[in-house]
mmCIF file of C-alpha atoms in Angstrom:
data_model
loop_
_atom_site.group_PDB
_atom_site.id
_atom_site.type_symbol
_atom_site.label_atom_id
_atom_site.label_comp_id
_atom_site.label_asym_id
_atom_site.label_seq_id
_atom_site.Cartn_x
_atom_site.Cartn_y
_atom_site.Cartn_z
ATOM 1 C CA UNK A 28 0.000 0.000 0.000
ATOM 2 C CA UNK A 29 1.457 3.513 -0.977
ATOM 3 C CA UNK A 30 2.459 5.301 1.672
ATOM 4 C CA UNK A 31 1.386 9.185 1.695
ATOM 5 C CA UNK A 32 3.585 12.418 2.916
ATOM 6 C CA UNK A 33 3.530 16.324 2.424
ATOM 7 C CA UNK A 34 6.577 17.667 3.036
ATOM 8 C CA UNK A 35 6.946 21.411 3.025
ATOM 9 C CA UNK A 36 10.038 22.528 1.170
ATOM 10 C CA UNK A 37 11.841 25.769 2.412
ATOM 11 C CA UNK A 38 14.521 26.986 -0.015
ATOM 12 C CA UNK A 39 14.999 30.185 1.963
ATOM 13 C CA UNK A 40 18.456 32.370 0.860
ATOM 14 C CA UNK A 41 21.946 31.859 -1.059
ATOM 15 C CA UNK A 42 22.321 28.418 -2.377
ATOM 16 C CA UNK A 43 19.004 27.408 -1.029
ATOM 17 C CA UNK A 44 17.358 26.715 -3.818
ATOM 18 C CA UNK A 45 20.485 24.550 -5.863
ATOM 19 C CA UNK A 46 19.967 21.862 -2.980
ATOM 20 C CA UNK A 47 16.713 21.630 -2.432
ATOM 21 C CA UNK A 48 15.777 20.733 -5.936
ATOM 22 C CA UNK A 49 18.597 17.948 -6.119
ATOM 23 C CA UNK A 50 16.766 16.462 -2.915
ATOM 24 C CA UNK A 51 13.703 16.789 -4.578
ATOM 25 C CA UNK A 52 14.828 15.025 -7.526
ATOM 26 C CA UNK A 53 16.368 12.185 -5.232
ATOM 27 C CA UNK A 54 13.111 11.910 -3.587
ATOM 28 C CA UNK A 55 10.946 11.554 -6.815
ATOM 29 C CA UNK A 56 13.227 8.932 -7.643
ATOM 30 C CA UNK A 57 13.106 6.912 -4.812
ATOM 31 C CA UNK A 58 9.650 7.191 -4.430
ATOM 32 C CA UNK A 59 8.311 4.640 -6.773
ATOM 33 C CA UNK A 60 11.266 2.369 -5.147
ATOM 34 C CA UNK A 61 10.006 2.192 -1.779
ATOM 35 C CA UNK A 62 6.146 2.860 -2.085
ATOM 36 C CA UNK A 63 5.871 6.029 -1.730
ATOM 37 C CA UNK A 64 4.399 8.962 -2.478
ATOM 38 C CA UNK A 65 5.623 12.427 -1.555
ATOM 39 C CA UNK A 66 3.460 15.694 -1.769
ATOM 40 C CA UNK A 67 5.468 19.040 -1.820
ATOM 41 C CA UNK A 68 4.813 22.803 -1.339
ATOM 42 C CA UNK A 69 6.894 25.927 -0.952
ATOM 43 C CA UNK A 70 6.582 28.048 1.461
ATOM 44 C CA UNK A 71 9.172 31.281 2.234
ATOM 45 C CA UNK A 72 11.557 31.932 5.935
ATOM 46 C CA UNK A 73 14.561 33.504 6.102
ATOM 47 C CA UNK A 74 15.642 36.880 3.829
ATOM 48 C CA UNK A 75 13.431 36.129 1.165
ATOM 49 C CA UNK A 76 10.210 36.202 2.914
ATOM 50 C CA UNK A 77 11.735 39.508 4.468
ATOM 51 C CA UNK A 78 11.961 40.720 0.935
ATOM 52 C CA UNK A 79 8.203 39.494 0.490
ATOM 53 C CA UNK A 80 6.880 40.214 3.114
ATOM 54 C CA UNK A 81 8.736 41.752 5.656
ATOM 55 C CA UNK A 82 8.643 39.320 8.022
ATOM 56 C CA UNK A 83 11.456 36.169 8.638
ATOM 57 C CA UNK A 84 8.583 34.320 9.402
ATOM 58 C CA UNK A 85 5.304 34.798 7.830
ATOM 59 C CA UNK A 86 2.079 33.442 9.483
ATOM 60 C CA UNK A 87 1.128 31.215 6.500
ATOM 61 C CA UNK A 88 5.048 29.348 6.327
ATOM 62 C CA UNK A 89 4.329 28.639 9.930
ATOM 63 C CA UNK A 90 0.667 27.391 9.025
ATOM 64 C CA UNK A 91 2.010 25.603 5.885
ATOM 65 C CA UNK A 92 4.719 23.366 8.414
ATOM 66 C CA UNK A 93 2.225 22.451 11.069
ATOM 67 C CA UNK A 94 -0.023 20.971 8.048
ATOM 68 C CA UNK A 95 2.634 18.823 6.901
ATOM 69 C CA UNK A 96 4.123 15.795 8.250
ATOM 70 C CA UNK A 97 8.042 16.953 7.766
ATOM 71 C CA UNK A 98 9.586 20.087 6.595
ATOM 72 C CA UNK A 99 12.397 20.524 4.565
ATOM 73 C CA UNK A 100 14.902 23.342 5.299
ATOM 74 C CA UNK A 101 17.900 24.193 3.270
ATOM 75 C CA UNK A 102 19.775 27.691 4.184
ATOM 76 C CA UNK A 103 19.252 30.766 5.712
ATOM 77 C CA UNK A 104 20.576 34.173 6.088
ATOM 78 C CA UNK A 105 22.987 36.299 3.541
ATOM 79 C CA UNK A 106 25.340 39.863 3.851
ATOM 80 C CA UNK A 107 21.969 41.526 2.774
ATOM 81 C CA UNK A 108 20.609 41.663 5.857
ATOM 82 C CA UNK A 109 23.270 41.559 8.191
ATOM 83 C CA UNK A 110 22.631 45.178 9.418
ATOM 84 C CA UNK A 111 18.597 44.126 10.315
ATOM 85 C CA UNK A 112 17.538 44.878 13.686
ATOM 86 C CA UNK A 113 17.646 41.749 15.393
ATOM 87 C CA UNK A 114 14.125 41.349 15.547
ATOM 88 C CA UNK A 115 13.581 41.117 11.656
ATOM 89 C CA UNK A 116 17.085 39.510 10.704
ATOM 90 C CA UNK A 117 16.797 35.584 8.758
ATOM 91 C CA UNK A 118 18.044 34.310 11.706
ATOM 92 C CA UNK A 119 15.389 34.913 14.051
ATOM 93 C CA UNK A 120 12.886 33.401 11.710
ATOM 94 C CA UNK A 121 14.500 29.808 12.312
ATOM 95 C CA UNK A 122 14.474 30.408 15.958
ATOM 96 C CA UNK A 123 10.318 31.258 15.159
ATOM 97 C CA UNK A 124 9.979 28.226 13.493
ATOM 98 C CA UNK A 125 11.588 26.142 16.023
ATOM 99 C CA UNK A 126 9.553 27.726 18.471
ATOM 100 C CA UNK A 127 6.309 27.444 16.976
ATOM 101 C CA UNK A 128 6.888 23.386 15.798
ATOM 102 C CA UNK A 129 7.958 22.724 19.212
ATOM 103 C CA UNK A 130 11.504 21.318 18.513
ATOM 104 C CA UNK A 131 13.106 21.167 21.293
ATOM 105 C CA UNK A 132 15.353 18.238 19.981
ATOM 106 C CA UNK A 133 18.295 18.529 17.696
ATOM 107 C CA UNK A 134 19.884 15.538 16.160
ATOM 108 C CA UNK A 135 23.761 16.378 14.992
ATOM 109 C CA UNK A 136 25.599 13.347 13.768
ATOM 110 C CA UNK A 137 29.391 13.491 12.896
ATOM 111 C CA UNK A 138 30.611 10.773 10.984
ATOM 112 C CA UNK A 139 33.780 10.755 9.564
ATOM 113 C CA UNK A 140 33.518 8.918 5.883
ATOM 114 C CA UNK A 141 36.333 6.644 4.595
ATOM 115 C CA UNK A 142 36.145 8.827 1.375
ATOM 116 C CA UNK A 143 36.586 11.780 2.904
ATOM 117 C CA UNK A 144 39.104 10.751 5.994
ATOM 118 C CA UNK A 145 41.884 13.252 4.685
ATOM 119 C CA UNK A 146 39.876 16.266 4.630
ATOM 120 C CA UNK A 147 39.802 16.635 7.905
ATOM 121 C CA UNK A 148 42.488 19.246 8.862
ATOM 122 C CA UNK A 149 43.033 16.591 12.285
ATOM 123 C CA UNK A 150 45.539 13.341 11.847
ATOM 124 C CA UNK A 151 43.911 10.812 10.438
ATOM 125 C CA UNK A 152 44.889 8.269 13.666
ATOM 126 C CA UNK A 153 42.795 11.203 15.953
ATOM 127 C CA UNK A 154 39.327 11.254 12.695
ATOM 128 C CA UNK A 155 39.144 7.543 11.753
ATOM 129 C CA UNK A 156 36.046 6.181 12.928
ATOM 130 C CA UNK A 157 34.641 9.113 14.860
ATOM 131 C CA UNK A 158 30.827 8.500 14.820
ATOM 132 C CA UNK A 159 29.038 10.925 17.094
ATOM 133 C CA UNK A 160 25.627 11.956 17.570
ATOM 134 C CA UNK A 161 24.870 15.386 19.242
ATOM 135 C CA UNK A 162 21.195 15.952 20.658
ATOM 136 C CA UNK A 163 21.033 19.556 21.710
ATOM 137 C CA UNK A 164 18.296 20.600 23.413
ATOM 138 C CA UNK A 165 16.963 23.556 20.993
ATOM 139 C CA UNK A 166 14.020 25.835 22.536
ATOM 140 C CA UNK A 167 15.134 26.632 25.872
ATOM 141 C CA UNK A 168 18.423 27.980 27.670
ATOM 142 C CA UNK A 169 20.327 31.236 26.818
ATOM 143 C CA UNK A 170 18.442 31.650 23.280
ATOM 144 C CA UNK A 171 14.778 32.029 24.936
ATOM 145 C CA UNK A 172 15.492 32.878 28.340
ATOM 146 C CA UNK A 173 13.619 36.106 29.799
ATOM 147 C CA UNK A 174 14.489 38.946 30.880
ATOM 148 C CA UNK A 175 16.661 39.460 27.598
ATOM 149 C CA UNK A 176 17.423 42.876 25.643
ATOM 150 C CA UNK A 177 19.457 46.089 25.904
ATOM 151 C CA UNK A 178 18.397 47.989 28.586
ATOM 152 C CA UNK A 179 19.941 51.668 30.030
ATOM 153 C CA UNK A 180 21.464 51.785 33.813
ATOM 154 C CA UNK A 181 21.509 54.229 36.367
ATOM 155 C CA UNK A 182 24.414 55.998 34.854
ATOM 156 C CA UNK A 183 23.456 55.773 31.320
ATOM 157 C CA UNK A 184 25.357 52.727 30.293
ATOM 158 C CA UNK A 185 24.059 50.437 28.008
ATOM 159 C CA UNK A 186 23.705 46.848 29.341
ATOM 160 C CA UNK A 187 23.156 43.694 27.395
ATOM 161 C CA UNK A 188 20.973 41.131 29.002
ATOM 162 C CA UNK A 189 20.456 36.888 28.550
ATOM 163 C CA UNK A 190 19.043 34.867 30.674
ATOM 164 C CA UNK A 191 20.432 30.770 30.472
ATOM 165 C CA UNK A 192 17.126 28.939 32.128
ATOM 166 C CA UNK A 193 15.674 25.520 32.259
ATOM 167 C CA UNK A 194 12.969 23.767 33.873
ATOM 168 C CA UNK A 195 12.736 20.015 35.059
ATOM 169 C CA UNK A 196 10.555 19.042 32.585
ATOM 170 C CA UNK A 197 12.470 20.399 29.499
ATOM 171 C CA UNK A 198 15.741 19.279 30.799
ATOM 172 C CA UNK A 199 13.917 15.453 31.354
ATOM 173 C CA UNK A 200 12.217 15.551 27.678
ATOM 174 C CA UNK A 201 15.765 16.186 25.959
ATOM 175 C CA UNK A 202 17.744 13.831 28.341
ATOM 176 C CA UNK A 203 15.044 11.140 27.155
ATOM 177 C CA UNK A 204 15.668 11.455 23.816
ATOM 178 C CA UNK A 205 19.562 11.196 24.213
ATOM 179 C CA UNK A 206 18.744 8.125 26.588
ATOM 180 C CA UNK A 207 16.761 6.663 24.116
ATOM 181 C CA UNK A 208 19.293 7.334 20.904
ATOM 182 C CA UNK A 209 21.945 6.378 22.931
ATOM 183 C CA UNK A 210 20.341 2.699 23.459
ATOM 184 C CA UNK A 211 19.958 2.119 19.673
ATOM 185 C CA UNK A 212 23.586 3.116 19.237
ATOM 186 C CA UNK A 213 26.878 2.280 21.565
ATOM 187 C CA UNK A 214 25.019 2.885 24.673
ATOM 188 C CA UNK A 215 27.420 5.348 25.907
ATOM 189 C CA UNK A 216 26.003 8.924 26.813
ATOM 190 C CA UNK A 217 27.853 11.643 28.151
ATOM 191 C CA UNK A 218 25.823 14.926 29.299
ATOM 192 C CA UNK A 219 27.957 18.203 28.857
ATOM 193 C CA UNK A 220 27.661 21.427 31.169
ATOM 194 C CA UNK A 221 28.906 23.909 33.240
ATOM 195 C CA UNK A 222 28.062 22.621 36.732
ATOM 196 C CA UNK A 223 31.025 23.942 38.710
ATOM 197 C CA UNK A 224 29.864 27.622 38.129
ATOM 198 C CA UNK A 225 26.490 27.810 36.740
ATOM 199 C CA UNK A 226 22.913 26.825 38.608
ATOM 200 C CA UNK A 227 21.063 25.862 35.915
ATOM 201 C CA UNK A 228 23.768 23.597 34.704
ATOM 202 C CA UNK A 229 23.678 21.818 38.179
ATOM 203 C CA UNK A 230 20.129 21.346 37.776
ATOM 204 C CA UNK A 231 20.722 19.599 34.487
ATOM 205 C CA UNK A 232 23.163 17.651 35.837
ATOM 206 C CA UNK A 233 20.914 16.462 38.580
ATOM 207 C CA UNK A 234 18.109 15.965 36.207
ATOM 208 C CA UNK A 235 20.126 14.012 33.973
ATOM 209 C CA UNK A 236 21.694 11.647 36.728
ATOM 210 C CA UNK A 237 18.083 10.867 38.132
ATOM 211 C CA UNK A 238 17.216 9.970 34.895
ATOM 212 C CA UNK A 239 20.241 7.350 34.401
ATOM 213 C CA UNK A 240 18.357 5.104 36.650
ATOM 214 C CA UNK A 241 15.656 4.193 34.135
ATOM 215 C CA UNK A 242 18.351 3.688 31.447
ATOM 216 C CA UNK A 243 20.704 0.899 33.506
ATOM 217 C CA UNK A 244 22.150 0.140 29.758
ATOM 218 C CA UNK A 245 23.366 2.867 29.275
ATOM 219 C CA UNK A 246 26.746 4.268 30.351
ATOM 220 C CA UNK A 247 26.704 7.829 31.756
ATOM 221 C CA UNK A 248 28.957 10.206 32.004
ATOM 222 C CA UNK A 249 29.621 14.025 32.769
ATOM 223 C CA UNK A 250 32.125 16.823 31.053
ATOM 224 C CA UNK A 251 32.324 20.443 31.767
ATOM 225 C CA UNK A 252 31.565 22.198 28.322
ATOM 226 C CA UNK A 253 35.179 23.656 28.195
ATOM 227 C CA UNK A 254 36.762 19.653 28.501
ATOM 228 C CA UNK A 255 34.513 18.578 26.234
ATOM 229 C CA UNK A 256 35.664 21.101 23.751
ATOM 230 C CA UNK A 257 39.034 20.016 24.146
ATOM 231 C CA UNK A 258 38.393 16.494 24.371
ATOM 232 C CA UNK A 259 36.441 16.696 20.933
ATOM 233 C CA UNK A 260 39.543 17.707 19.460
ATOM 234 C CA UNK A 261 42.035 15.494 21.262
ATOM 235 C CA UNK A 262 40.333 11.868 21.631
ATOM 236 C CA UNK A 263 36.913 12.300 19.580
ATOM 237 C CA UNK A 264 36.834 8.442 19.521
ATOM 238 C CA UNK A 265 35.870 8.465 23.388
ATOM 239 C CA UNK A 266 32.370 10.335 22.445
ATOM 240 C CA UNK A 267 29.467 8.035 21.039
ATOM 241 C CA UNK A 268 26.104 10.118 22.194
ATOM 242 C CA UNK A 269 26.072 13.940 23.614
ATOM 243 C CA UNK A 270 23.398 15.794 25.411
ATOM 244 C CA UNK A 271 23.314 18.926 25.829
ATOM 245 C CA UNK A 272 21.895 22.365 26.461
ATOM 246 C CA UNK A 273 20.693 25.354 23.846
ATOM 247 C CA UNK A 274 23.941 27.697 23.271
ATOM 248 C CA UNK A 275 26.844 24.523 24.549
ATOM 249 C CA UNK A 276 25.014 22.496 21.800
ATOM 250 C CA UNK A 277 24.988 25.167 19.219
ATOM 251 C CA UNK A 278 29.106 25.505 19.378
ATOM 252 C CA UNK A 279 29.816 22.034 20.195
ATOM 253 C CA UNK A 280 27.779 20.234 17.582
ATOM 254 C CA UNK A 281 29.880 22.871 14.391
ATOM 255 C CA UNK A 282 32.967 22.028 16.485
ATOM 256 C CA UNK A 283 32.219 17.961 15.656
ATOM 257 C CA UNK A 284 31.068 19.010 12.282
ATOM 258 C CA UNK A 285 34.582 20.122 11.363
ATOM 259 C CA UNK A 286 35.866 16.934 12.371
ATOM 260 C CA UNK A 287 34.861 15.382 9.049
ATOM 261 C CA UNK A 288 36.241 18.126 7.027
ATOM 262 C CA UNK A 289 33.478 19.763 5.703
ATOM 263 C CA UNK A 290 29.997 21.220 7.304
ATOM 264 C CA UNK A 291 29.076 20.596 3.682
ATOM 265 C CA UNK A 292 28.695 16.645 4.421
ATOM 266 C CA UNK A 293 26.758 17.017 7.247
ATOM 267 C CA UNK A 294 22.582 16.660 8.019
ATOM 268 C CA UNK A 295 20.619 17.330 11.155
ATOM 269 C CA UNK A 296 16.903 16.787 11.934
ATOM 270 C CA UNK A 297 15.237 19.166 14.979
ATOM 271 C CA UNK A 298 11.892 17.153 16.660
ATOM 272 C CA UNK A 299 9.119 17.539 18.687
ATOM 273 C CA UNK A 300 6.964 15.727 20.986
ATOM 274 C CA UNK A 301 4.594 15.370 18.264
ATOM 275 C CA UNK A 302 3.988 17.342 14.599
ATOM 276 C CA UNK A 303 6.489 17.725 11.891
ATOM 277 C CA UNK A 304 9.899 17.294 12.111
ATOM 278 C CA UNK A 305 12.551 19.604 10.277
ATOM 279 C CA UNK A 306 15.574 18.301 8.576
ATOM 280 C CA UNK A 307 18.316 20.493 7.277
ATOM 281 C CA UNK A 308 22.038 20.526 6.669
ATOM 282 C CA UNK A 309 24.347 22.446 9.432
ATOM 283 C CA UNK A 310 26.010 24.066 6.954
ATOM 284 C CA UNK A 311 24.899 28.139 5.859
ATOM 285 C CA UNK A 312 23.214 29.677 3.260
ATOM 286 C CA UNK A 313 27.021 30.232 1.151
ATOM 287 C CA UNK A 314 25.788 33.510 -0.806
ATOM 288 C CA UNK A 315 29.428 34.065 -2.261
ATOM 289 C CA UNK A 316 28.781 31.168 -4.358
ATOM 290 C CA UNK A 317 24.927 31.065 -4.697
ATOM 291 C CA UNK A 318 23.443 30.703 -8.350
ATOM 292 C CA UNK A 319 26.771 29.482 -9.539
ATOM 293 C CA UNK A 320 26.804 25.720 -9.242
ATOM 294 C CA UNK A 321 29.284 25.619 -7.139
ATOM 295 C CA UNK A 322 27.079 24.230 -3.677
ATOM 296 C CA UNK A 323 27.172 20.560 -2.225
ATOM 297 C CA UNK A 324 23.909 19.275 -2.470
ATOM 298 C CA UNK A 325 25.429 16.647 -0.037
ATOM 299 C CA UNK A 326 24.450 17.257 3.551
ATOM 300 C CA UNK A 327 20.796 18.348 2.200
ATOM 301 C CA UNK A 328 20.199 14.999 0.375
ATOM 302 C CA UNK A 329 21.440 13.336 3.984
ATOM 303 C CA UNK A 330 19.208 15.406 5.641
ATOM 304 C CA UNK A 331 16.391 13.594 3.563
ATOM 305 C CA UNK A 332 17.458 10.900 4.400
ATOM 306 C CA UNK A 333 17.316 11.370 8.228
ATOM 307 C CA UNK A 334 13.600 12.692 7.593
ATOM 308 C CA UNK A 335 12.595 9.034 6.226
ATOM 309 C CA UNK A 336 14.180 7.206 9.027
ATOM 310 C CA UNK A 337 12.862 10.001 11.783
ATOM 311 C CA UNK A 338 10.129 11.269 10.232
ATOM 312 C CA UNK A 339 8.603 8.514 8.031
ATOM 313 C CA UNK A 340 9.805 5.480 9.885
ATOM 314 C CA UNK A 341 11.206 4.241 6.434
ATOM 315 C CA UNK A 342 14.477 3.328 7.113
ATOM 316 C CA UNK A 343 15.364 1.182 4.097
ATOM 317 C CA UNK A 344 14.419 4.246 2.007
ATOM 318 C CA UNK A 345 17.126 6.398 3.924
ATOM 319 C CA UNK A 346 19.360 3.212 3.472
ATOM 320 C CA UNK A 347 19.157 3.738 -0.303
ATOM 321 C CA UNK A 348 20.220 7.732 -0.116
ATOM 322 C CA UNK A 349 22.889 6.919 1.972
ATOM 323 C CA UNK A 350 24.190 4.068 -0.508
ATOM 324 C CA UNK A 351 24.064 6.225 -2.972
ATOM 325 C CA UNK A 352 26.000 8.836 -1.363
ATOM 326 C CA UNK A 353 28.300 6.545 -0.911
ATOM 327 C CA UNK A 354 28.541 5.250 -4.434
ATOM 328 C CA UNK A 355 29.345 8.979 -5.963
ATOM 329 C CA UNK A 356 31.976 9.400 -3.259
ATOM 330 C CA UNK A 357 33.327 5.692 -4.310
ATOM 331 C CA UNK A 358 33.263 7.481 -7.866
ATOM 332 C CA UNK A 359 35.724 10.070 -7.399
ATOM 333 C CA UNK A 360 32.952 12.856 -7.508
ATOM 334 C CA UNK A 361 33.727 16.227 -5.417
ATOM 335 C CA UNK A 362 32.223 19.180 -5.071
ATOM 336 C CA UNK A 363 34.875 22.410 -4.344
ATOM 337 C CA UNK A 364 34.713 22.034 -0.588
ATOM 338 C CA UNK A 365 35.874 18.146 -0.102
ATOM 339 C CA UNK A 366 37.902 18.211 -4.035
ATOM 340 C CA UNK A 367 41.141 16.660 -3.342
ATOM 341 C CA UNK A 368 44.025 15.642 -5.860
ATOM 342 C CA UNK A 369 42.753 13.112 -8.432
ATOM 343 C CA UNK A 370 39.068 13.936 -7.866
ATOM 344 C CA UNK A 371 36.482 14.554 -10.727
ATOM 345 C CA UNK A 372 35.434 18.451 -9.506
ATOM 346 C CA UNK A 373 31.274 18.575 -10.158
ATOM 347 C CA UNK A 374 29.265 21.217 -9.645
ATOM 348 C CA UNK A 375 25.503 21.059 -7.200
ATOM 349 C CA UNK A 376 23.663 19.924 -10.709
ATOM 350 C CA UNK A 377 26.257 17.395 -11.721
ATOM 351 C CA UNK A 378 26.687 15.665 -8.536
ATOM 352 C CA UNK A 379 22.456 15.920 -8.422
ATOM 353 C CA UNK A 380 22.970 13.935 -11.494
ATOM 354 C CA UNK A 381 25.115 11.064 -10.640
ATOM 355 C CA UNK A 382 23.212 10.522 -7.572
ATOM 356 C CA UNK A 383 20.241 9.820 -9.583
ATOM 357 C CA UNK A 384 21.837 7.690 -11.742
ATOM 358 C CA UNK A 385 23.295 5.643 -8.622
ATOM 359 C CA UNK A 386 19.678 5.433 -7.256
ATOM 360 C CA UNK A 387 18.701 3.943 -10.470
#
C-alpha cells in the first residue's frame, strides 16, 4: 500500500534553492522504489520572505509546516541583511519556526567517511572512525530565556541582558531522547555542562543523573563544556552520544562538524513531541557562491534521508540515499569544498545527477 507524505520545502536564501531541488529530484526517484508517495509545497523563511513580506517568518510558512508531516529546510541568512535589527534579521525566523513546531530536539551526527578521511584538517589516527551523535536541546536555555534585551542603567550605560534557564521538565524531555538514541547506538552517553559555576547547569546535571536510573544500559557520564571542547579535538573516539543544552550544543555540535572536514557533508533533523519534524544541513546559506553551481547538495540529500528514518519510519528508504551517497563518493565525484588531488570536480547539478543515476 502507498504510503502518503507532504513535506513542506523551504529553499529560503543563497544556495538554497540549488539543494533543495537535487533532494527533490532524489526523492521523486526513490519514491516509486520504496512505495511512496511524496506531496510538496513551498513556502518562504529567512531573507526572502523579508523581501516578500517583511517578516522572517510569515504566518502562513508557519501554518504551511504544522499541516505537513516533515519540513524541509535548506539555508538561511545572507550579507543583505546583516545590518537588520535583530528582531527582523533571517536568523530569528529559524528560531520562530523552532519555536512554533515545538523542537526542542536537535539531532547532529558526525561521521567521519572513509572517502573523505583526509579532509579533515586533524591526523587521520585522531578522525578515523569518529561516529558521534549530538542531541542539543533547541528551545530553551540562553536563546529564549527572559528577561533578555538592551536595557539603560543608572548611569546611562548600556547593558546587554540573557538569561540561560531551564525547567525540570524540558531538561527530562531532551535527556530522554539522548537516553533513548543512545540505546539504539553504543550505549554510551555523556551529558555536557557547566556545573562547577552555573545553577542551571547543576540542575541539568541532577536531572540528567536521576534519569540514568531508568536507562541501567546505558553508560553515563559528565564533562564540563570547556573539557569537552578540548576532548572533541584530542580523543573524539571516546564520544558516542552527547546531550546537551541550547547555546553549549549550538558551538559544540559545528565544532564535531569540522571533524569530518566539511559542514558541507553534514545533516541534522530538529523534533518535537509530536507534529512535523525539520531536517536540514548544518552548513549556511554560502551567498558568495549562490546561483553558480558551485554548492554541495550533499548534507541536504542526507538530511532527507534522516527525515525518512525520523520522520517517516522508512528506514530502508534512507538506506538507499545513503548508498548512494556513498557510491558517488566511491566514484571520485567532489564538489569544491571536499575536491582533493585526483578527484572529478562537479558542480551542485552534476553531482544531483550522478546521484540519480546511482539510485537507479
Amino acid at each position: 500500500m502507498t504510503e502518503y507524505y507532504r513535506i513542506t520545502l523551504l529553499p529560503g536564501d543563497g544556495i538554497g534553492s540549488e539543494i533543495i531541488a537535487v533532494m527533490v529530484d532524489v526523492l521523486k526517484t526513490i519514491a516509486p522504489k520504496f512505495d511512496l508517495e511524496f506531496n510538496f509545497q513551498e513556502a518562504l523563511i529567512g531573507g526572502a520572505a523579508i523581501d516578500a513580506t517583511g517578516s522572517p517568518l510569515p504566518e502562513e510558512t508557519l501554518n504551511t509546516c504544522r499541516q505537513s508531516d516533515a519540513v524541509l529546510l535548506a539555508a538561511i541568512g545572507g550579507y543583505k541583511w546583516d545590518n537588520l535589527p535583530r528582531s527582523q534579521r533571517p536568523e530569528t525566523g529559524l528560531l520562530a519556526l523552532r519555536s512554533g513546531l515545538g523542537l526542542f530536539a536537535n539531532l547532529r551526527p558526525a561521521t567521519i567517511l572513509p572517502q573523505l578521511i583526509d579532509a579533515s584538517t586533524l591526523k587521520r589516527e585522531v578522525v578515523e572512525g569518529v561516529d558521534i551523535m549530538v542531541v542539543r536541546e533547541l528551545t530553551g536555555g540562553v536563546y529564549f530565556g527572559e528577561p533578555k534585551g538592551l536595557f539603560e542603567t543608572e548611569t546611562g550605560q548600556k547593558r546587554g541582558v540573557n538569561t540561560m534557564a531551564y525547567t525540570e521538565g524540558e531538561i527530562d524531555r531532551i535527556a530522554k531522547v539522548a537516553f533513548e538514541i543512545a540505546q539504539k547506538r553504543k550505549s554510551q552517553l555523556c551529558s555536557v555542562d557547566k556545573a562547577n559555576v552555573l545553577e542551571v547547569s547543576q540542575l541539568w546535571r541532577d536531572r540528567v543523573t536521576a534519569m540514568a536510573s531508568d536507562y541501567p544500559d546505558v553508560q553515563l557520564s559528565h564533562l564540563y563544556v570547556d573539557n569537552a571542547a578540548m576532548q572533541l579535538v584530542r580523543a573524539p573516539k571516546q564520544f558516542d552520544t552527547i546531550v546537551t543544552g541550547n547555546l553549549f550544543g549550538d558551538i559544540l555540535s559545528d565544532a564535531a562538524a569540522m571533524l569530518t572536514g566539511s559542514i558541507g557533508m553534514l545533516p541534522s533533523a530538529s523534533l518535537g513531541a509530536s507534529g512535523p519534524g525539520v531536517f536540514e544541513p548544518v552548513h549556511g546559506s554560502a551567498p558568495d557562491i549562490a546561483g553558480q553551481d558551485k554548492a554541495n547538495p550533499l548534507a541536504q540529500v542526507l538530511s532527507g534521508a534522516m527525515m525518512l528514518r525520523y520522520a517517516f519510519n522508512q528506514p530502508q528508504a534512507a538506506e538507499a540515499i545513503e548508498d548512494a551517497v556513498q557510491t558517488v563518493l566511491n566514484q571520485g565525484y567532489r564538489t569544491g569544498d571536499i575536491m582533493s588531488e585526483g578527484q572529478k570536480l562537479v558542480g551542485c547539478r552534476e553531482m544531483g545527477e550522478a546521484l540519480l543515476r546511482a539510485l537507479s
